[in-house]
Amino acid sequence: MRAAVLALLAGCVGCTCSRVVTNPEVAGLSTAWVEPGRTTYAEVVRRLGMPPPVGQVDDVPAYVSAEMLHWRSLDTRVWELHFGYLVSPIFRRSRQVAADDVLIRFDAAGVVSLVSRVRRRGDGFEVVDFREAAP
């Protein structure tokens, strides 16, 4: 009897891993055409569109303002350890990182003042593009 219960319990133990990438299209955005000091807010929105949502601050989207547009792709991984269906999950760990991050800042006249693009893979990151308008 005890062996049957142990075998049943061993069959119910499991581990799951899941991965969700939010806004994966951010990786394919082209910012090479953006010229700090020349390109306008309207031109950026016309070519790239409005950034997809990534969060809120005081119930206001945190990715759009008159001073900046922020595109962000999030990579979330979740690991869970399950012991049957009654106690689930017994252990859960998650990790969320910004996989691709594109930030374009504008001056008071609505002209691009900064283009920043960062890509993160694993534990490392790479600055893909960083350009500023001359002061």
Coordinates of N, CA and C in Angstrom, one line a residue:
M1 N 0.8 -1.2 0.0 CA 0.0 0.0 0.0 C 0.9 1.3 0.0
R2 N 1.9 1.3 0.9 CA 2.8 2.4 1.0 C 3.5 2.7 -0.3
A3 N 3.9 1.6 -1.0 CA 4.6 1.7 -2.3 C 3.7 2.3 -3.3
A4 N 2.5 1.9 -3.3 CA 1.5 2.5 -4.3 C 1.3 4.0 -4.1
V5 N 1.2 4.4 -2.9 CA 1.0 5.8 -2.6 C 2.3 6.6 -3.0
L6 N 3.5 6.1 -2.7 CA 4.7 6.7 -3.1 C 4.8 6.8 -4.6
A7 N 4.4 5.8 -5.3 CA 4.5 5.8 -6.8 C 3.5 6.8 -7.3
L8 N 2.3 6.9 -6.7 CA 1.3 7.9 -7.2 C 1.8 9.3 -6.9
L9 N 2.4 9.5 -5.8 CA 3.0 10.9 -5.5 C 4.1 11.2 -6.4
A10 N 5.0 10.3 -6.7 CA 6.1 10.5 -7.6 C 5.6 10.9 -9.0
G11 N 4.5 10.3 -9.4 CA 4.0 10.5 -10.7 C 3.3 11.9 -10.8
C12 N 2.9 12.5 -9.6 CA 2.3 13.8 -9.6 C 3.2 15.0 -9.5
V13 N 4.5 14.7 -9.2 CA 5.5 15.7 -9.1 C 5.9 16.2 -10.4
G14 N 6.0 17.5 -10.6 CA 6.4 17.9 -11.9 C 7.0 19.3 -11.9
C15 N 7.7 19.7 -12.9 CA 8.2 21.0 -13.0 C 7.8 21.6 -14.4
T16 N 7.4 22.9 -14.4 CA 7.1 23.5 -15.6 C 7.9 24.8 -15.8
C17 N 8.2 25.0 -17.0 CA 9.0 26.2 -17.4 C 8.2 26.9 -18.5
S18 N 8.0 28.2 -18.4 CA 7.3 28.9 -19.4 C 8.0 30.2 -19.7
R19 N 7.8 30.7 -20.9 CA 8.4 31.9 -21.4 C 7.4 32.7 -22.2
V20 N 7.3 34.0 -21.9 CA 6.4 34.9 -22.6 C 7.3 36.1 -23.0
V21 N 7.2 36.4 -24.3 CA 7.9 37.6 -24.8 C 6.8 38.6 -25.2
T22 N 6.7 39.8 -24.5 CA 5.8 40.8 -24.7 C 6.3 41.8 -25.7
N23 N 5.6 42.2 -26.7 CA 6.0 43.1 -27.8 C 7.2 42.7 -28.5
P24 N 7.3 41.5 -29.1 CA 8.5 41.0 -29.8 C 8.8 41.8 -31.0
E25 N 7.9 42.6 -31.6 CA 8.1 43.3 -32.8 C 9.1 44.5 -32.5
V26 N 9.4 44.8 -31.3 CA 10.3 45.9 -31.0 C 11.7 45.5 -31.5
A27 N 12.1 44.3 -31.5 CA 13.4 43.8 -32.0 C 13.6 44.2 -33.4
G28 N 12.5 44.3 -34.2 CA 12.7 44.6 -35.6 C 12.5 46.1 -36.0
L29 N 12.3 46.9 -35.0 CA 12.2 48.4 -35.4 C 13.5 48.9 -35.9
S30 N 13.4 49.7 -36.9 CA 14.6 50.3 -37.5 C 14.7 51.8 -37.1
T31 N 15.8 52.2 -36.4 CA 15.9 53.6 -36.0 C 17.1 54.2 -36.7
A32 N 17.7 53.6 -37.7 CA 18.8 54.1 -38.4 C 18.5 55.4 -39.1
W33 N 17.3 55.6 -39.5 CA 16.8 56.8 -40.3 C 16.6 58.0 -39.4
V34 N 16.5 57.8 -38.0 CA 16.2 58.9 -37.1 C 17.5 59.7 -36.9
E35 N 17.4 61.1 -37.2 CA 18.5 62.0 -37.1 C 18.3 62.9 -35.9
P36 N 19.1 62.8 -34.8 CA 18.9 63.7 -33.7 C 19.2 65.1 -34.2
G37 N 18.4 66.1 -33.8 CA 18.5 67.5 -34.2 C 17.7 67.8 -35.5
R38 N 17.2 66.8 -36.2 CA 16.4 67.0 -37.4 C 15.1 66.3 -37.5
T39 N 15.0 65.1 -37.1 CA 13.7 64.3 -37.1 C 12.7 64.8 -36.1
T40 N 11.5 64.9 -36.5 CA 10.5 65.4 -35.5 C 9.6 64.3 -34.9
Y41 N 8.9 64.6 -33.9 CA 8.0 63.7 -33.2 C 7.0 63.1 -34.1
A42 N 6.4 64.0 -35.0 CA 5.4 63.5 -35.9 C 6.0 62.5 -36.9
E43 N 7.2 62.7 -37.4 CA 7.9 61.8 -38.3 C 8.1 60.4 -37.7
V44 N 8.6 60.4 -36.4 CA 8.8 59.2 -35.7 C 7.5 58.4 -35.5
V45 N 6.5 59.1 -35.1 CA 5.2 58.4 -34.9 C 4.6 57.9 -36.3
R46 N 4.8 58.6 -37.3 CA 4.3 58.2 -38.6 C 5.0 56.9 -39.1
R47 N 6.4 56.9 -38.9 CA 7.1 55.7 -39.4 C 7.1 54.5 -38.4
L48 N 7.2 54.8 -37.1 CA 7.3 53.7 -36.2 C 5.9 53.3 -35.5
G49 N 5.0 54.3 -35.5 CA 3.7 54.1 -34.8 C 3.9 54.4 -33.3
M50 N 2.8 54.3 -32.6 CA 2.9 54.6 -31.2 C 3.5 53.4 -30.5
P51 N 4.2 53.5 -29.4 CA 4.8 52.4 -28.7 C 3.7 51.6 -28.0
P52 N 3.9 50.2 -28.0 CA 2.9 49.4 -27.3 C 3.0 49.6 -25.8
P53 N 2.0 49.3 -25.0 CA 2.0 49.5 -23.6 C 3.0 48.6 -22.9
V54 N 3.7 49.2 -21.9 CA 4.7 48.4 -21.1 C 4.5 48.6 -19.6
G55 N 3.6 49.5 -19.2 CA 3.3 49.8 -17.8 C 2.6 51.1 -17.7
Q56 N 2.3 51.4 -16.4 CA 1.7 52.7 -16.1 C 2.3 53.3 -14.9
V57 N 2.2 54.7 -14.8 CA 2.6 55.4 -13.7 C 1.4 56.3 -13.3
D58 N 0.9 56.2 -12.2 CA -0.3 57.0 -11.8 C -1.4 56.9 -12.8
D59 N -1.7 55.7 -13.3 CA -2.8 55.5 -14.3 C -2.5 56.1 -15.6
V60 N -1.3 56.5 -15.9 CA -1.0 57.1 -17.2 C 0.0 56.2 -17.9
P61 N -0.1 55.9 -19.2 CA 0.9 55.0 -19.8 C 2.3 55.6 -19.7
A62 N 3.2 54.7 -19.3 CA 4.6 55.1 -19.0 C 5.5 55.1 -20.2
Y63 N 5.0 55.0 -21.4 CA 5.8 54.9 -22.6 C 5.6 56.0 -23.6
V64 N 4.7 57.0 -23.3 CA 4.5 58.1 -24.2 C 4.4 59.4 -23.4
S65 N 5.0 60.4 -23.8 CA 4.9 61.7 -23.3 C 5.3 62.7 -24.4
A66 N 5.2 64.0 -24.1 CA 5.7 65.0 -25.1 C 7.2 65.0 -25.2
E67 N 7.9 64.5 -24.2 CA 9.4 64.5 -24.2 C 10.0 63.2 -24.7
M68 N 9.2 62.1 -24.7 CA 9.8 60.8 -25.1 C 8.8 59.8 -25.6
L69 N 9.3 58.9 -26.4 CA 8.5 57.7 -26.9 C 9.4 56.5 -26.5
H70 N 8.8 55.5 -25.9 CA 9.6 54.3 -25.3 C 9.0 53.0 -25.8
W71 N 9.7 52.3 -26.6 CA 9.3 51.0 -27.0 C 10.1 50.0 -26.2
R72 N 9.4 48.9 -25.7 CA 10.1 48.0 -24.8 C 9.5 46.6 -25.0
S73 N 10.3 45.6 -25.2 CA 10.0 44.2 -25.3 C 10.4 43.5 -24.0
L74 N 9.5 42.9 -23.3 CA 9.8 42.2 -22.1 C 9.9 40.7 -22.3
D75 N 10.9 40.1 -21.7 CA 11.1 38.6 -21.7 C 10.9 38.1 -20.3
T76 N 9.8 37.3 -20.1 CA 9.4 36.8 -18.8 C 9.6 35.3 -18.8
R77 N 10.3 34.7 -17.8 CA 10.4 33.3 -17.7 C 9.9 32.9 -16.3
V78 N 9.1 31.8 -16.2 CA 8.5 31.4 -15.0 C 8.8 29.9 -14.8
W79 N 9.3 29.5 -13.6 CA 9.6 28.1 -13.3 C 8.7 27.8 -12.1
E80 N 8.0 26.6 -12.2 CA 7.2 26.2 -11.1 C 7.4 24.7 -10.8
L81 N 7.4 24.4 -9.5 CA 7.5 23.0 -9.1 C 6.1 22.6 -8.5
H82 N 5.5 21.5 -9.0 CA 4.2 21.1 -8.6 C 4.3 19.8 -7.9
F83 N 3.5 19.6 -6.8 CA 3.3 18.4 -6.1 C 1.8 18.0 -6.2
G84 N 1.4 17.4 -7.3 CA 0.0 17.0 -7.5 C -0.9 18.2 -7.8
Y85 N -2.2 18.0 -7.6 CA -3.2 19.0 -8.0 C -3.7 19.8 -6.8
L86 N -3.5 19.2 -5.6 CA -4.0 19.9 -4.4 C -3.1 21.0 -3.9
V87 N -1.8 20.8 -4.0 CA -0.8 21.8 -3.6 C 0.0 22.2 -4.8
S88 N -0.5 23.3 -5.4 CA 0.2 23.7 -6.7 C 0.2 25.2 -6.8
P89 N 1.2 25.8 -7.2 CA 2.6 25.4 -7.2 C 3.2 25.5 -5.8
I90 N 4.1 24.6 -5.5 CA 4.8 24.7 -4.2 C 5.9 25.6 -4.2
F91 N 6.5 25.8 -5.4 CA 7.6 26.7 -5.6 C 7.5 27.4 -6.9
R92 N 7.7 28.7 -6.9 CA 7.6 29.5 -8.2 C 8.6 30.6 -8.2
R93 N 9.3 30.7 -9.3 CA 10.3 31.7 -9.5 C 10.1 32.3 -10.9
S94 N 10.2 33.6 -11.0 CA 10.0 34.3 -12.3 C 11.1 35.3 -12.4
R95 N 11.4 35.6 -13.7 CA 12.4 36.6 -14.0 C 11.9 37.4 -15.2
Q96 N 11.9 38.7 -15.1 CA 11.5 39.5 -16.2 C 12.6 40.5 -16.5
V97 N 13.0 40.6 -17.8 CA 14.0 41.5 -18.2 C 13.5 42.3 -19.5
A98 N 14.0 43.4 -19.7 CA 13.7 44.2 -20.9 C 14.6 43.6 -22.0
A99 N 14.1 42.8 -22.9 CA 14.8 42.2 -24.0 C 15.3 43.2 -25.0
D100 N 14.4 44.1 -25.5 CA 14.8 45.1 -26.4 C 14.2 46.4 -25.9
D101 N 14.9 47.5 -26.0 CA 14.5 48.7 -25.4 C 14.9 49.9 -26.4
V102 N 13.9 50.6 -26.9 CA 14.2 51.7 -27.8 C 13.6 53.0 -27.1
L103 N 14.4 54.0 -26.9 CA 14.0 55.2 -26.3 C 14.4 56.4 -27.2
I104 N 13.4 57.2 -27.5 CA 13.6 58.4 -28.3 C 13.1 59.6 -27.5
R105 N 14.0 60.5 -27.2 CA 13.7 61.7 -26.5 C 13.6 62.9 -27.4
F106 N 12.8 63.9 -27.0 CA 12.5 65.1 -27.9 C 12.8 66.3 -27.1
D107 N 13.2 67.4 -27.7 CA 13.4 68.7 -27.1 C 12.1 69.4 -27.0
A108 N 12.1 70.6 -26.5 CA 10.8 71.4 -26.3 C 10.2 71.7 -27.7
A109 N 10.9 71.7 -28.8 CA 10.4 72.0 -30.1 C 9.8 70.7 -30.8
G110 N 9.9 69.6 -30.1 CA 9.4 68.3 -30.7 C 10.4 67.7 -31.7
V111 N 11.7 68.0 -31.6 CA 12.7 67.5 -32.5 C 13.5 66.4 -31.6
V112 N 13.9 65.3 -32.3 CA 14.7 64.3 -31.6 C 16.0 64.8 -31.0
S113 N 16.2 64.6 -29.7 CA 17.4 65.0 -29.1 C 18.3 63.8 -28.7
L114 N 17.7 62.6 -28.6 CA 18.4 61.4 -28.2 C 17.7 60.1 -28.8
V115 N 18.6 59.2 -29.3 CA 18.1 57.9 -29.7 C 18.9 56.9 -29.0
S116 N 18.3 56.0 -28.2 CA 19.0 55.0 -27.5 C 18.3 53.6 -27.7
R117 N 19.1 52.6 -28.0 CA 18.6 51.3 -28.3 C 19.5 50.3 -27.6
V118 N 18.9 49.4 -26.8 CA 19.7 48.4 -26.0 C 19.0 47.1 -26.2
R119 N 19.8 46.1 -26.3 CA 19.3 44.7 -26.5 C 20.0 43.8 -25.4
R120 N 19.1 43.1 -24.7 CA 19.6 42.2 -23.7 C 19.3 40.8 -24.0
R121 N 20.3 39.9 -23.9 CA 20.2 38.5 -24.1 C 20.9 37.8 -23.0
G122 N 20.2 36.9 -22.3 CA 20.8 36.3 -21.1 C 21.2 37.3 -20.1
D123 N 22.4 37.2 -19.6 CA 22.9 38.1 -18.5 C 23.6 39.3 -19.1
G124 N 23.9 39.3 -20.4 CA 24.6 40.4 -21.0 C 23.7 41.4 -21.8
F125 N 24.2 42.5 -22.0 CA 23.4 43.5 -22.9 C 24.4 44.2 -23.8
E126 N 23.8 44.7 -24.9 CA 24.5 45.3 -26.0 C 23.8 46.7 -26.3
V127 N 24.6 47.7 -26.3 CA 24.1 49.0 -26.8 C 24.2 49.0 -28.3
V128 N 23.0 48.9 -28.9 CA 22.9 48.8 -30.4 C 23.1 50.2 -31.0
D129 N 22.5 51.2 -30.4 CA 22.5 52.5 -31.0 C 22.4 53.6 -29.9
F130 N 23.2 54.6 -29.9 CA 23.1 55.7 -29.0 C 23.6 56.9 -29.7
R131 N 22.7 57.9 -30.0 CA 23.1 59.1 -30.7 C 22.3 60.3 -30.0
E132 N 23.0 61.4 -29.9 CA 22.5 62.6 -29.3 C 22.6 63.8 -30.3
A133 N 21.8 64.7 -30.2 CA 21.9 66.0 -31.0 C 23.0 66.8 -30.3
A134 N 23.8 67.5 -31.2 CA 24.8 68.3 -30.7 C 24.3 69.4 -29.8
P135 N 24.9 69.7 -28.7 CA 24.4 70.8 -27.8 C 24.4 72.1 -28.4

